[in-house]
mmCIF file with all atom_site columns, C-alpha atoms in Angstrom:
data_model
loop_
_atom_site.group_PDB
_atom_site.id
_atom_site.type_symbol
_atom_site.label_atom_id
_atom_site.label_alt_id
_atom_site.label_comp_id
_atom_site.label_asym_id
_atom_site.label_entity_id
_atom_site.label_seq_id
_atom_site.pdbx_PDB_ins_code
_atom_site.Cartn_x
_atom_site.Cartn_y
_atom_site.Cartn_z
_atom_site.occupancy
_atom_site.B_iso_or_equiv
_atom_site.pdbx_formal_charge
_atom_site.auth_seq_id
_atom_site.auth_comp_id
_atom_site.auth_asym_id
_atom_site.auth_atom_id
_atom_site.pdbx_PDB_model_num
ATOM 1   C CA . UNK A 1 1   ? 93.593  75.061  124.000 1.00 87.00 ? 1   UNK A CA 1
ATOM 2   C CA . UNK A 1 2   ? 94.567  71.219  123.158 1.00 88.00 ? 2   UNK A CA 1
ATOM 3   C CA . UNK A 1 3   ? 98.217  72.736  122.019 1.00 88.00 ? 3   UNK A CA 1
ATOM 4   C CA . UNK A 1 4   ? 98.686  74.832  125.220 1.00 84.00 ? 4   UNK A CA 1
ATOM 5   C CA . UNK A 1 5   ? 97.625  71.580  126.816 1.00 91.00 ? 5   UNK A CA 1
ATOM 6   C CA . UNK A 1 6   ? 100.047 69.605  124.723 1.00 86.00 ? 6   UNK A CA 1
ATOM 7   C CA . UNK A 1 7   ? 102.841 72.430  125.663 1.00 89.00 ? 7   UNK A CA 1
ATOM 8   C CA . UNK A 1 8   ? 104.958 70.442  127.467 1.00 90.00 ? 8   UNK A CA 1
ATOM 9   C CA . UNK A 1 9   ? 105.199 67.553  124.907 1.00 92.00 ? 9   UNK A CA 1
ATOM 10  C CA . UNK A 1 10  ? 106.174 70.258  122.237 1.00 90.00 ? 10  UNK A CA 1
ATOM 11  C CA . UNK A 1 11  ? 108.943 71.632  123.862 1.00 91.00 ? 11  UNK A CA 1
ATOM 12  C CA . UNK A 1 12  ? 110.119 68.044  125.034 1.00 94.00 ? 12  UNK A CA 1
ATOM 13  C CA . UNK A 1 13  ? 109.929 67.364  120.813 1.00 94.00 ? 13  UNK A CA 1
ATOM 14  C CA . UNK A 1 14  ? 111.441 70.613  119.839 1.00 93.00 ? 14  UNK A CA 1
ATOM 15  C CA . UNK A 1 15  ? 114.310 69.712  121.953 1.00 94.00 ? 15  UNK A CA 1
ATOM 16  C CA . UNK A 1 16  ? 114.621 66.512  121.026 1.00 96.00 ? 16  UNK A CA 1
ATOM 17  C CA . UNK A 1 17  ? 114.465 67.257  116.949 1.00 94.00 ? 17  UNK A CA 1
ATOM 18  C CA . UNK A 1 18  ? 117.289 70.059  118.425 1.00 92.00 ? 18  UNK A CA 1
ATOM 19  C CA . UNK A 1 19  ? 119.618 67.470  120.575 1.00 93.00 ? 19  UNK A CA 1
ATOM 20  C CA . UNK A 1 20  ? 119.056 65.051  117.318 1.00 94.00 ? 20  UNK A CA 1
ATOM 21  C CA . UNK A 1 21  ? 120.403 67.190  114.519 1.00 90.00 ? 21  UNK A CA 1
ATOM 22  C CA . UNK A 1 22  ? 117.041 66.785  113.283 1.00 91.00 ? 22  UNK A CA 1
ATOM 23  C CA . UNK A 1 23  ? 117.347 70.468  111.878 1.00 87.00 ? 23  UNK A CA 1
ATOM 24  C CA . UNK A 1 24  ? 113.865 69.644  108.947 1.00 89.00 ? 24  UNK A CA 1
ATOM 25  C CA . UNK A 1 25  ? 111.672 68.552  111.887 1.00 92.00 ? 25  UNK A CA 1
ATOM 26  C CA . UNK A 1 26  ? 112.930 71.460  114.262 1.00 91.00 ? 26  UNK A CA 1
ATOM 27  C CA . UNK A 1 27  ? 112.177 73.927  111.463 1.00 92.00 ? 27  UNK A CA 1
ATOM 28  C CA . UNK A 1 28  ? 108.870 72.576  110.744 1.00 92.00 ? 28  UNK A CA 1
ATOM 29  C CA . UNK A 1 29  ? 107.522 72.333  114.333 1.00 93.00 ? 29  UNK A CA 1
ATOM 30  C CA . UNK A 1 30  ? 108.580 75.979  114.981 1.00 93.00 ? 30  UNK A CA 1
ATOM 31  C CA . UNK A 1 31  ? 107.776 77.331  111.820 1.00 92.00 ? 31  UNK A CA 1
ATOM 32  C CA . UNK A 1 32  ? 103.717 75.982  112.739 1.00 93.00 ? 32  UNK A CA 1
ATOM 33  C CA . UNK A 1 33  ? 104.131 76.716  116.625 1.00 94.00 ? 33  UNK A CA 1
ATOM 34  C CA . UNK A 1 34  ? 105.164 80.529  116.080 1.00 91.00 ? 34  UNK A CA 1
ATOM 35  C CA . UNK A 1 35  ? 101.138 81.556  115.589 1.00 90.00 ? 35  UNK A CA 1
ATOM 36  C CA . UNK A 1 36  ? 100.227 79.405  119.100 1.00 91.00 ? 36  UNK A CA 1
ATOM 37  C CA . UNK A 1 37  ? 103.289 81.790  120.778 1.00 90.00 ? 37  UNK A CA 1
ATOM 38  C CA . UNK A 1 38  ? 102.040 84.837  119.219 1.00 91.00 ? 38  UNK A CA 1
ATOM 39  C CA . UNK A 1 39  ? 97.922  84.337  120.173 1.00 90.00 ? 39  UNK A CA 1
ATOM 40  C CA . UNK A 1 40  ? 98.778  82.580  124.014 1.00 90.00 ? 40  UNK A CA 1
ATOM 41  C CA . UNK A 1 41  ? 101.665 85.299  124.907 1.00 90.00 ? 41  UNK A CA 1
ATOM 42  C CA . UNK A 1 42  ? 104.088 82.613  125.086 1.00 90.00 ? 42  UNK A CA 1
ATOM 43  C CA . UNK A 1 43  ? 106.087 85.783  122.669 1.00 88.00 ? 43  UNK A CA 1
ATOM 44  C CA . UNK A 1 44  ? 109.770 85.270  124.880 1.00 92.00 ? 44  UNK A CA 1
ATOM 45  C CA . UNK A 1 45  ? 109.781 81.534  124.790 1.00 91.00 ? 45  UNK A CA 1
ATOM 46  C CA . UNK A 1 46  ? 108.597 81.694  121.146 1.00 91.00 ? 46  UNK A CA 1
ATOM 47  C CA . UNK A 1 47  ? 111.722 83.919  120.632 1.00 94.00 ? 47  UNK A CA 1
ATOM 48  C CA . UNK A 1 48  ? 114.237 81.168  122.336 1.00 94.00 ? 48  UNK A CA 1
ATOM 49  C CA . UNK A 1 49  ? 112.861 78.476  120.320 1.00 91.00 ? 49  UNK A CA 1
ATOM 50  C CA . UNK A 1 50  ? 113.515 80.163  116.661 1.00 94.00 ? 50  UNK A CA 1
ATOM 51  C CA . UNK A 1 51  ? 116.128 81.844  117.446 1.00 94.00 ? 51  UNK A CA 1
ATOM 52  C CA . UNK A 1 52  ? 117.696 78.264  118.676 1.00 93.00 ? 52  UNK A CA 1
ATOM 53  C CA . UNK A 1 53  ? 116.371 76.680  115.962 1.00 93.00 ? 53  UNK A CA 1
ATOM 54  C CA . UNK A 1 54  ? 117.305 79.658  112.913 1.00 94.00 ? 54  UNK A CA 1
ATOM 55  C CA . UNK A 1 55  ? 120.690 80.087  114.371 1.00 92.00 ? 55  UNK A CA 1
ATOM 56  C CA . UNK A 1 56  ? 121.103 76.076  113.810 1.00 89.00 ? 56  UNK A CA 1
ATOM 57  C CA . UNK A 1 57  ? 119.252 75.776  110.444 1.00 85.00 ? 57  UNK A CA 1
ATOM 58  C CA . UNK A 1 58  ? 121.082 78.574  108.406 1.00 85.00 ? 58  UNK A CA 1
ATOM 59  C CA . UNK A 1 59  ? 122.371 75.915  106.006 1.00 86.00 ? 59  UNK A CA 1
ATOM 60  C CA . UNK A 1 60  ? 118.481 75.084  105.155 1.00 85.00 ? 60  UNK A CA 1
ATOM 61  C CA . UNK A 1 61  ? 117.049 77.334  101.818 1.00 92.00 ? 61  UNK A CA 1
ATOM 62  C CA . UNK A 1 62  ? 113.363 76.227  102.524 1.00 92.00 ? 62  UNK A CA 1
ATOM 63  C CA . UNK A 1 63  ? 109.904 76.690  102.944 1.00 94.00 ? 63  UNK A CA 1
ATOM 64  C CA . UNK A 1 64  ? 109.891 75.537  106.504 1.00 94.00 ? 64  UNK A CA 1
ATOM 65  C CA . UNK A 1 65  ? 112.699 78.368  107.016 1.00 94.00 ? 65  UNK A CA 1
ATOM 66  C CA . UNK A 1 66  ? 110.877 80.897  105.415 1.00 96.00 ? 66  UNK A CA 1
ATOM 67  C CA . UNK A 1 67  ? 108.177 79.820  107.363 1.00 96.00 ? 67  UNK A CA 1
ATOM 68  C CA . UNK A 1 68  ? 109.987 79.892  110.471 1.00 96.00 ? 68  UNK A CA 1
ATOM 69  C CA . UNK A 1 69  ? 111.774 83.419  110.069 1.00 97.00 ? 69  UNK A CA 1
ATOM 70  C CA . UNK A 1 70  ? 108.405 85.043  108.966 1.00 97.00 ? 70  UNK A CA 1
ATOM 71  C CA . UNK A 1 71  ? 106.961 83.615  112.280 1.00 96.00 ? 71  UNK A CA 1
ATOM 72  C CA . UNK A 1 72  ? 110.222 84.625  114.132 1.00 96.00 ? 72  UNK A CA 1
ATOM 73  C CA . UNK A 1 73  ? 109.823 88.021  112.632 1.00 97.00 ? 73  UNK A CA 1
ATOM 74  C CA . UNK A 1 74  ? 106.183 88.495  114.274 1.00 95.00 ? 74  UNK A CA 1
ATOM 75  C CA . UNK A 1 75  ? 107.776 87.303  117.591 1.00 96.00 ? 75  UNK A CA 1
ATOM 76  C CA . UNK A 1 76  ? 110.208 89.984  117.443 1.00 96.00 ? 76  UNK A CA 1
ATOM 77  C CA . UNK A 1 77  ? 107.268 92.270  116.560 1.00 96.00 ? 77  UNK A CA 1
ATOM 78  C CA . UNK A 1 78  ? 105.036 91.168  119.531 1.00 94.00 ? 78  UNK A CA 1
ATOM 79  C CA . UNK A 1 79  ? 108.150 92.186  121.599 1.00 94.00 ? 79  UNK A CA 1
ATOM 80  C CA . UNK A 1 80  ? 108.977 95.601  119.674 1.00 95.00 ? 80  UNK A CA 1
ATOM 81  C CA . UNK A 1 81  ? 112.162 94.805  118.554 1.00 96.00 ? 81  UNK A CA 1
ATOM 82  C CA . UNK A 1 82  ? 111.863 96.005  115.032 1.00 97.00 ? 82  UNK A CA 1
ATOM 83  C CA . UNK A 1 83  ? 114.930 96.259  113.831 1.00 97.00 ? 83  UNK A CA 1
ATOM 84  C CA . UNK A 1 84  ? 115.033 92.457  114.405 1.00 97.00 ? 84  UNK A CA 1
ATOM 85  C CA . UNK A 1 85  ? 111.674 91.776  113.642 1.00 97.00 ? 85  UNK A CA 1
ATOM 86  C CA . UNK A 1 86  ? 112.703 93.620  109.976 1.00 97.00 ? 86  UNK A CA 1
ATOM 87  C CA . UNK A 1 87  ? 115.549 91.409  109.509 1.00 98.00 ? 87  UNK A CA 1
ATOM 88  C CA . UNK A 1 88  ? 113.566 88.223  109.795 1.00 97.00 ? 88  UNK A CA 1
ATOM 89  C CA . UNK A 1 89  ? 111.095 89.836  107.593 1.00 98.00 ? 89  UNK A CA 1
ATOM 90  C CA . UNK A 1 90  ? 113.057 90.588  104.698 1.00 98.00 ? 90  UNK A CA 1
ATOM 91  C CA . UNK A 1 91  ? 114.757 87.442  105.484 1.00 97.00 ? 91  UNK A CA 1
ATOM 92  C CA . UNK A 1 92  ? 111.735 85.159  104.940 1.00 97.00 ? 92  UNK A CA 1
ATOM 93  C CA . UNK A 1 93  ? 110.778 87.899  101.945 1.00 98.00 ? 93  UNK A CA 1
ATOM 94  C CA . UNK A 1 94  ? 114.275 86.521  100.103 1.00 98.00 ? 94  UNK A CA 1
ATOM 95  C CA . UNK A 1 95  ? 113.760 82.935  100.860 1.00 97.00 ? 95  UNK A CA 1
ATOM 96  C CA . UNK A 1 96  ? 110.166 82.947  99.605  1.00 98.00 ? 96  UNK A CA 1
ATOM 97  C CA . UNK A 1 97  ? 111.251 85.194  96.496  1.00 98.00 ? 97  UNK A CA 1
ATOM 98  C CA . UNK A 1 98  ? 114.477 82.304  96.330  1.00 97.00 ? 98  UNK A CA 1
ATOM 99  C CA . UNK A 1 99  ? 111.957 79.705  96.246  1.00 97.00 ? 99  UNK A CA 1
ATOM 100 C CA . UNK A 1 100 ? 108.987 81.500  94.025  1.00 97.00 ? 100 UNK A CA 1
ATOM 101 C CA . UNK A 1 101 ? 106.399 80.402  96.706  1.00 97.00 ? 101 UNK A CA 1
ATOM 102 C CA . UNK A 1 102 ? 104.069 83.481  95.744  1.00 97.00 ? 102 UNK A CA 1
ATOM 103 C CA . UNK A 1 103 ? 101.716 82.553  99.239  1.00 96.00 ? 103 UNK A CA 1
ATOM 104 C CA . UNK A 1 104 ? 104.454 83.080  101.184 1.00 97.00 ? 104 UNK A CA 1
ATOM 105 C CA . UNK A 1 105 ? 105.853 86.221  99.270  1.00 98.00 ? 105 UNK A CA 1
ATOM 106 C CA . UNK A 1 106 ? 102.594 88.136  100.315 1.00 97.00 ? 106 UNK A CA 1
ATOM 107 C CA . UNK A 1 107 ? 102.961 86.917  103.594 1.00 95.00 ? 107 UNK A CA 1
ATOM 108 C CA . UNK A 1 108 ? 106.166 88.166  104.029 1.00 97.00 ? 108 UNK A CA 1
ATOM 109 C CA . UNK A 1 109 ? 105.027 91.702  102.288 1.00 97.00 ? 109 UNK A CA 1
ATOM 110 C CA . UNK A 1 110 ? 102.804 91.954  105.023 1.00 93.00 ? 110 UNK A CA 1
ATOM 111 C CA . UNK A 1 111 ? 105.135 91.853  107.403 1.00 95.00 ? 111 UNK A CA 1
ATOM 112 C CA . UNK A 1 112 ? 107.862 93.944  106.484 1.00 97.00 ? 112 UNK A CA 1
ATOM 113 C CA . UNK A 1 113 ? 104.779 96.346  105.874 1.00 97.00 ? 113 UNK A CA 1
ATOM 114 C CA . UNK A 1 114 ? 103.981 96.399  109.787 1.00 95.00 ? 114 UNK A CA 1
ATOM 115 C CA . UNK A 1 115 ? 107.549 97.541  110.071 1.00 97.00 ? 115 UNK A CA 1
ATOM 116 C CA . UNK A 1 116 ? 106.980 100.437 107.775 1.00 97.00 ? 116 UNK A CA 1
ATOM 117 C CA . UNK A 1 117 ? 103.771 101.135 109.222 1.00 96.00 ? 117 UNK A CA 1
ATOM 118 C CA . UNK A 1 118 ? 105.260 101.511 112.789 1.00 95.00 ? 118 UNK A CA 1
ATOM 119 C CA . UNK A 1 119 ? 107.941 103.501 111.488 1.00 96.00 ? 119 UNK A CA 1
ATOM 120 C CA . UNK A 1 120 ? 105.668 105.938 109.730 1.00 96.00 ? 120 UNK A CA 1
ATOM 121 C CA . UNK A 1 121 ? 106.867 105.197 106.107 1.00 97.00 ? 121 UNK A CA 1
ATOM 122 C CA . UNK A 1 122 ? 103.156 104.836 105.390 1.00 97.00 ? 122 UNK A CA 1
ATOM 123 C CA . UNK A 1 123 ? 103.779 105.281 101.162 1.00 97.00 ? 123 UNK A CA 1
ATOM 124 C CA . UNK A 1 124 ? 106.182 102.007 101.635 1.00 97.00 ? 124 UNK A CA 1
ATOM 125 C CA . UNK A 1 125 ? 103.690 100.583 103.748 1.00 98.00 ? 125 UNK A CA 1
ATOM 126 C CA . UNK A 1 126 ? 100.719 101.210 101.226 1.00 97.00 ? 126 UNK A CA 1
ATOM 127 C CA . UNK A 1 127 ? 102.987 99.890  98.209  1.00 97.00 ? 127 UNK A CA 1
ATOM 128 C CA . UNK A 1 128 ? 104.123 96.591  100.118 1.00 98.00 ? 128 UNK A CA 1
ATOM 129 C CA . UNK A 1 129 ? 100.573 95.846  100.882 1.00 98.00 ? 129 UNK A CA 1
ATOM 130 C CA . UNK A 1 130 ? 99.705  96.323  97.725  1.00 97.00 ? 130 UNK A CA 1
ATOM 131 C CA . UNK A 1 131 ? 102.272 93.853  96.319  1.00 98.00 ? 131 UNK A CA 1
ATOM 132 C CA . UNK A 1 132 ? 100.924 91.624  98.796  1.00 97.00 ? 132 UNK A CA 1
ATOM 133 C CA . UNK A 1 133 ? 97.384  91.674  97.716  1.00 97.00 ? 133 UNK A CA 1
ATOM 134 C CA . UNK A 1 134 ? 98.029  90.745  94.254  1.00 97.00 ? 134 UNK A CA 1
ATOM 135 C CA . UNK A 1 135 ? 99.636  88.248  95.142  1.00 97.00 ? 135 UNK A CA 1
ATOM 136 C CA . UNK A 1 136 ? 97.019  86.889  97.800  1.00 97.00 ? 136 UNK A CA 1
ATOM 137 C CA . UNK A 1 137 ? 94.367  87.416  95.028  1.00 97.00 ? 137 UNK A CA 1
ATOM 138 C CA . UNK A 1 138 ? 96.445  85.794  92.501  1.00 97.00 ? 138 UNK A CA 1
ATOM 139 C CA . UNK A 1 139 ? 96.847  82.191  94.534  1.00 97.00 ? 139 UNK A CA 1
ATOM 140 C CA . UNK A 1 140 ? 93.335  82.866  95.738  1.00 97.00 ? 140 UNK A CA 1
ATOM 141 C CA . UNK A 1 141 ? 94.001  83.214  99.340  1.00 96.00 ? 141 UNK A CA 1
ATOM 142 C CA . UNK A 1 142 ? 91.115  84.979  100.428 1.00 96.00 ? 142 UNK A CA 1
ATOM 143 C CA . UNK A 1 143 ? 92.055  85.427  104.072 1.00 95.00 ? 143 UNK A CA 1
ATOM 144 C CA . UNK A 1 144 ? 95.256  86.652  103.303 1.00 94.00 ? 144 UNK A CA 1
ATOM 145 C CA . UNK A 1 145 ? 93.196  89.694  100.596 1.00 96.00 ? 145 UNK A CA 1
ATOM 146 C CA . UNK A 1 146 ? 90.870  90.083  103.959 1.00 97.00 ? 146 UNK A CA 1
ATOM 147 C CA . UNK A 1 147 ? 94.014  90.637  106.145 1.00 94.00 ? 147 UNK A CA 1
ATOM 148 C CA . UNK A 1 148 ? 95.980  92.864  103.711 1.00 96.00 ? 148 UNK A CA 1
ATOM 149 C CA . UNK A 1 149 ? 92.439  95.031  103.014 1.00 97.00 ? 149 UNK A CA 1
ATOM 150 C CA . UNK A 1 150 ? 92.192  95.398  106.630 1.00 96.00 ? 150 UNK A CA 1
ATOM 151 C CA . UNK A 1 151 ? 96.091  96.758  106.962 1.00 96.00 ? 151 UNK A CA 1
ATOM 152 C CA . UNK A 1 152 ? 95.328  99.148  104.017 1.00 97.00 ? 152 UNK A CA 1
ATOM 153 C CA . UNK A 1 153 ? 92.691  100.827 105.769 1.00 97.00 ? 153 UNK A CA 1
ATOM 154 C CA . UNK A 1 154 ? 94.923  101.095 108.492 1.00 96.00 ? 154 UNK A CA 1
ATOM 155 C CA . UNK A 1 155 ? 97.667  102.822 106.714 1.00 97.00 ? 155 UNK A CA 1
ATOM 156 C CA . UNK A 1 156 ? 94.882  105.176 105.374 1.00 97.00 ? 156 UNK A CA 1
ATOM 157 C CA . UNK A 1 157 ? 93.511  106.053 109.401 1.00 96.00 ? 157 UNK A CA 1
ATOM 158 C CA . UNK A 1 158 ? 96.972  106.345 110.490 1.00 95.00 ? 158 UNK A CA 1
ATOM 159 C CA . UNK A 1 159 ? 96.838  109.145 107.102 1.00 95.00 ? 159 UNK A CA 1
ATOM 160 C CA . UNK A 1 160 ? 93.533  110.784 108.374 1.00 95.00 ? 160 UNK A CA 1
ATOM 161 C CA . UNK A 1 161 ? 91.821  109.426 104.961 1.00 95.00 ? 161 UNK A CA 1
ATOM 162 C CA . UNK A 1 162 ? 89.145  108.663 106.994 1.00 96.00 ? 162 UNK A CA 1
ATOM 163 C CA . UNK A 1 163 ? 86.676  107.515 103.914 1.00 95.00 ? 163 UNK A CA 1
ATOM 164 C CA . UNK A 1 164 ? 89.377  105.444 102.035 1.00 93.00 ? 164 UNK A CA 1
ATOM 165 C CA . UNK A 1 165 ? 90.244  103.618 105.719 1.00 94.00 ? 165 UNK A CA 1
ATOM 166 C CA . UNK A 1 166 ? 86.273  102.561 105.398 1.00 92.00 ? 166 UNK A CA 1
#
């Protein structure tokens, strides 16, 4: 609630690190923003704001891009648009590969796995979750092993293996 209160004063400094050529500060703002969009429906103005600031950062091979596409690809999500939504994904999935950052890897797993799993593809879904897992376990992230359990079962319901999905 203090960001949506502080809304206005983001946007002003999101256009300002814009208007600036302040391309680091832009990507870093967005890339911690995108879960604020995503939780308060703010989805469409979300959208604006990384696509503005991707489409001005391409130059940029860094965490705080990787960051920002992965969060751009769950806008697109939020809005069905999974064809873009999959290009971010695999976008941030090469970036974090790029730059070995094995959190962000499994992140990015996760989410090209939610495009799989809407399309149906559940065995790619299953095997990308997977991936991700290890990985979350490996760094010890134990909310991201709680998140990709919780997809897994999912992919087994959407399979009818009722007793695997619990």
């Amino acid at each position: 609630e203090r960001i949506e209160r502080e809304h206005d004063n983001l946007r002003a400094a999101l256009r300002w690190s814009i208007d600036h050529d302040q391309a680091d500060i832009a990507l870093r703002l967005a890339a911690a923003l995108w879960q604020f969009w995503h939780i308060h429906s703010h989805q469409s103005e979300g959208h604006y704001w990384m696509d503005t600031v991707l489409s001005r950062t391409s130059e940029l091979h860094t965490v705080a891009r990787a960051k920002a596409l992965y969060g751009a690809g769950w806008l697109a999500y939020d809005l069905r648009d999974l064809d873009q939504a999959q290009a971010l994904y695999e976008a941030s999935l090469g970036l974090f590969r790029a730059l070995d950052d094995r959190r962000g890897i499994a992140d990015a797993l996760h989410g090209v796995s939610e495009i799989a799993l809407s399309r149906g593809d559940y065995q790619r879904a299953q095997q990308l979750l997977e991936e991700s897992l290890a990985l979350s376990r490996a760094v010890q992230n134990e909310a991201g092993c709680a998140w990709t359990i919780n997809h897994l079962g999912r992919v087994a319901l959407e399979q009818g293996a009722y007793t695997q999905a619990a």
